[in-house]
Amino acid sequence: LDTLSSQECKISDLECVTAPAFEIGRRFKRVNPDKMRSEYGKLVMLLRDATQNSIQSQLEFESIVRPVKNVKNLLGSFGLQALLNDQRLPLATNPLPLRATPEMIQAKEAARNDLLKQYGNS
């Protein structure tokens, strides 16, 4: 805290900390909509204000608002969005029941291996 409160610390030095912190808060709120009710509203207002040009010039860094990171965007960056619509995906990724039969285990492994063969080299 001494470093953050000292006069030598520039606000621009905090960009690498604030953007990931806001991303964590945003993800937490998506998973737990009943939590952080007032805090999340304050966070959204803070982020909205931070996008204004007059405030960005005082912050000395570009907006800390980033697109939401998700699997769809990540797969899209690799050209693999078709994987999300593949009918074998649920079988390959859903957990097996506690008393899974050998056939169920084999079907899951086959689906996973087929997906790896088709999308693994892209």
CSV table of C-alpha atoms in Angstrom, one decimal:
chain,number,residue,atom,x,y,z
A,1,LEU,CA,0.0,0.0,0.0
A,2,ASP,CA,2.9,2.3,0.6
A,3,THR,CA,3.9,2.1,-3.1
A,4,LEU,CA,0.3,2.8,-4.2
A,5,SER,CA,0.0,5.9,-2.0
A,6,SER,CA,3.4,7.4,-2.8
A,7,GLN,CA,3.7,10.4,-5.0
A,8,GLU,CA,6.2,8.5,-7.2
A,9,CYS,CA,3.6,5.9,-8.3
A,10,LYS,CA,1.9,6.9,-11.6
A,11,ILE,CA,-1.7,5.9,-12.3
A,12,SER,CA,-0.5,4.5,-15.6
A,13,ASP,CA,1.6,1.9,-13.7
A,14,LEU,CA,-1.7,0.5,-12.4
A,15,GLU,CA,-3.1,-0.5,-15.8
A,16,CYS,CA,-1.7,-4.0,-15.6
A,17,VAL,CA,-3.4,-4.5,-12.3
A,18,THR,CA,-6.8,-2.8,-12.8
A,19,ALA,CA,-7.8,-4.3,-16.1
A,20,PRO,CA,-7.4,-7.9,-14.9
A,21,ALA,CA,-9.1,-7.0,-11.5
A,22,PHE,CA,-12.1,-5.6,-13.3
A,23,GLU,CA,-12.2,-8.8,-15.5
A,24,ILE,CA,-12.3,-11.0,-12.4
A,25,GLY,CA,-15.1,-8.9,-10.9
A,26,ARG,CA,-17.1,-9.1,-14.1
A,27,ARG,CA,-16.7,-12.9,-14.4
A,28,PHE,CA,-17.6,-13.3,-10.7
A,29,LYS,CA,-20.8,-11.3,-11.2
A,30,ARG,CA,-21.8,-13.4,-14.3
A,31,VAL,CA,-21.4,-16.6,-12.3
A,32,ASN,CA,-22.9,-15.2,-9.1
A,33,PRO,CA,-25.7,-12.8,-10.1
A,34,ASP,CA,-27.0,-12.6,-6.6
A,35,LYS,CA,-23.7,-11.4,-5.2
A,36,MET,CA,-22.0,-7.9,-5.3
A,37,ARG,CA,-25.2,-6.1,-6.1
A,38,SER,CA,-24.2,-2.6,-5.1
A,39,GLU,CA,-20.5,-3.1,-5.7
A,40,TYR,CA,-21.0,-4.3,-9.3
A,41,GLY,CA,-23.2,-1.2,-10.1
A,42,LYS,CA,-20.4,1.0,-8.8
A,43,LEU,CA,-17.9,-0.9,-10.9
A,44,VAL,CA,-20.0,-0.5,-14.1
A,45,MET,CA,-20.3,3.3,-13.4
A,46,LEU,CA,-16.6,3.5,-12.8
A,47,LEU,CA,-15.8,1.7,-16.0
A,48,ARG,CA,-18.3,3.8,-18.0
A,49,ASP,CA,-16.7,7.0,-16.6
A,50,ALA,CA,-13.2,5.7,-17.4
A,51,THR,CA,-14.1,5.5,-21.1
A,52,GLN,CA,-14.6,9.3,-21.4
A,53,ASN,CA,-11.8,11.1,-23.2
A,54,SER,CA,-11.3,13.7,-20.4
A,55,ILE,CA,-10.8,11.0,-17.8
A,56,GLN,CA,-8.6,8.8,-20.0
A,57,SER,CA,-6.2,11.7,-20.5
A,58,GLN,CA,-5.9,12.0,-16.7
A,59,LEU,CA,-5.5,8.3,-16.2
A,60,GLU,CA,-2.6,8.3,-18.7
A,61,PHE,CA,-3.6,5.0,-20.3
A,62,GLU,CA,-6.2,3.7,-22.7
A,63,SER,CA,-9.5,2.3,-21.5
A,64,ILE,CA,-9.4,-0.5,-19.1
A,65,VAL,CA,-12.7,-1.8,-20.5
A,66,ARG,CA,-11.9,-4.9,-22.5
A,67,PRO,CA,-14.2,-7.3,-24.4
A,68,VAL,CA,-15.4,-10.2,-22.2
A,69,LYS,CA,-13.2,-13.2,-22.6
A,70,ASN,CA,-15.0,-16.4,-23.4
A,71,VAL,CA,-14.5,-19.7,-25.1
A,72,LYS,CA,-16.4,-18.7,-28.3
A,73,ASN,CA,-14.1,-15.7,-28.9
A,74,LEU,CA,-11.0,-17.8,-28.1
A,75,LEU,CA,-12.1,-20.6,-30.5
A,76,GLY,CA,-12.9,-17.9,-33.1
A,77,SER,CA,-9.4,-16.5,-33.0
A,78,PHE,CA,-8.2,-20.0,-34.0
A,79,GLY,CA,-10.9,-20.5,-36.6
A,80,LEU,CA,-12.5,-23.3,-34.5
A,81,GLN,CA,-16.0,-22.0,-33.8
A,82,ALA,CA,-17.5,-25.0,-35.5
A,83,LEU,CA,-16.3,-27.1,-32.5
A,84,LEU,CA,-19.0,-25.5,-30.4
A,85,ASN,CA,-21.7,-26.7,-32.7
A,86,ASP,CA,-20.3,-30.2,-33.1
A,87,GLN,CA,-22.8,-32.8,-31.8
A,88,ARG,CA,-20.0,-34.9,-30.3
A,89,LEU,CA,-19.0,-32.1,-27.9
A,90,PRO,CA,-21.5,-32.8,-25.1
A,91,LEU,CA,-20.6,-36.5,-25.1
A,92,ALA,CA,-16.9,-35.7,-25.0
A,93,THR,CA,-17.1,-33.1,-22.2
A,94,ASN,CA,-20.0,-34.0,-19.9
A,95,PRO,CA,-19.1,-35.9,-16.8
A,96,LEU,CA,-19.8,-39.6,-16.7
A,97,PRO,CA,-22.2,-40.9,-14.0
A,98,LEU,CA,-20.6,-42.6,-11.0
A,99,ARG,CA,-21.6,-46.0,-12.2
A,100,ALA,CA,-20.6,-45.6,-15.8
A,101,THR,CA,-20.6,-48.7,-18.0
A,102,PRO,CA,-17.5,-49.6,-20.0
A,103,GLU,CA,-19.5,-48.7,-23.1
A,104,MET,CA,-20.3,-45.2,-21.8
A,105,ILE,CA,-16.6,-44.7,-21.0
A,106,GLN,CA,-15.6,-46.0,-24.5
A,107,ALA,CA,-18.1,-43.7,-26.2
A,108,LYS,CA,-16.8,-40.7,-24.3
A,109,GLU,CA,-13.2,-41.5,-25.2
A,110,ALA,CA,-14.1,-42.1,-28.8
A,111,ALA,CA,-16.0,-38.7,-29.1
A,112,ARG,CA,-13.0,-36.9,-27.5
A,113,ASN,CA,-10.5,-38.6,-29.8
A,114,ASP,CA,-12.6,-37.8,-32.8
A,115,LEU,CA,-12.8,-34.1,-31.8
A,116,LEU,CA,-9.1,-34.0,-31.3
A,117,LYS,CA,-8.4,-35.6,-34.7
A,118,GLN,CA,-10.8,-33.1,-36.5
A,119,TYR,CA,-9.9,-29.9,-34.6
A,120,GLY,CA,-6.6,-30.6,-33.0
A,121,ASN,CA,-4.3,-29.7,-35.9
A,122,SER,CA,-6.1,-26.4,-36.8
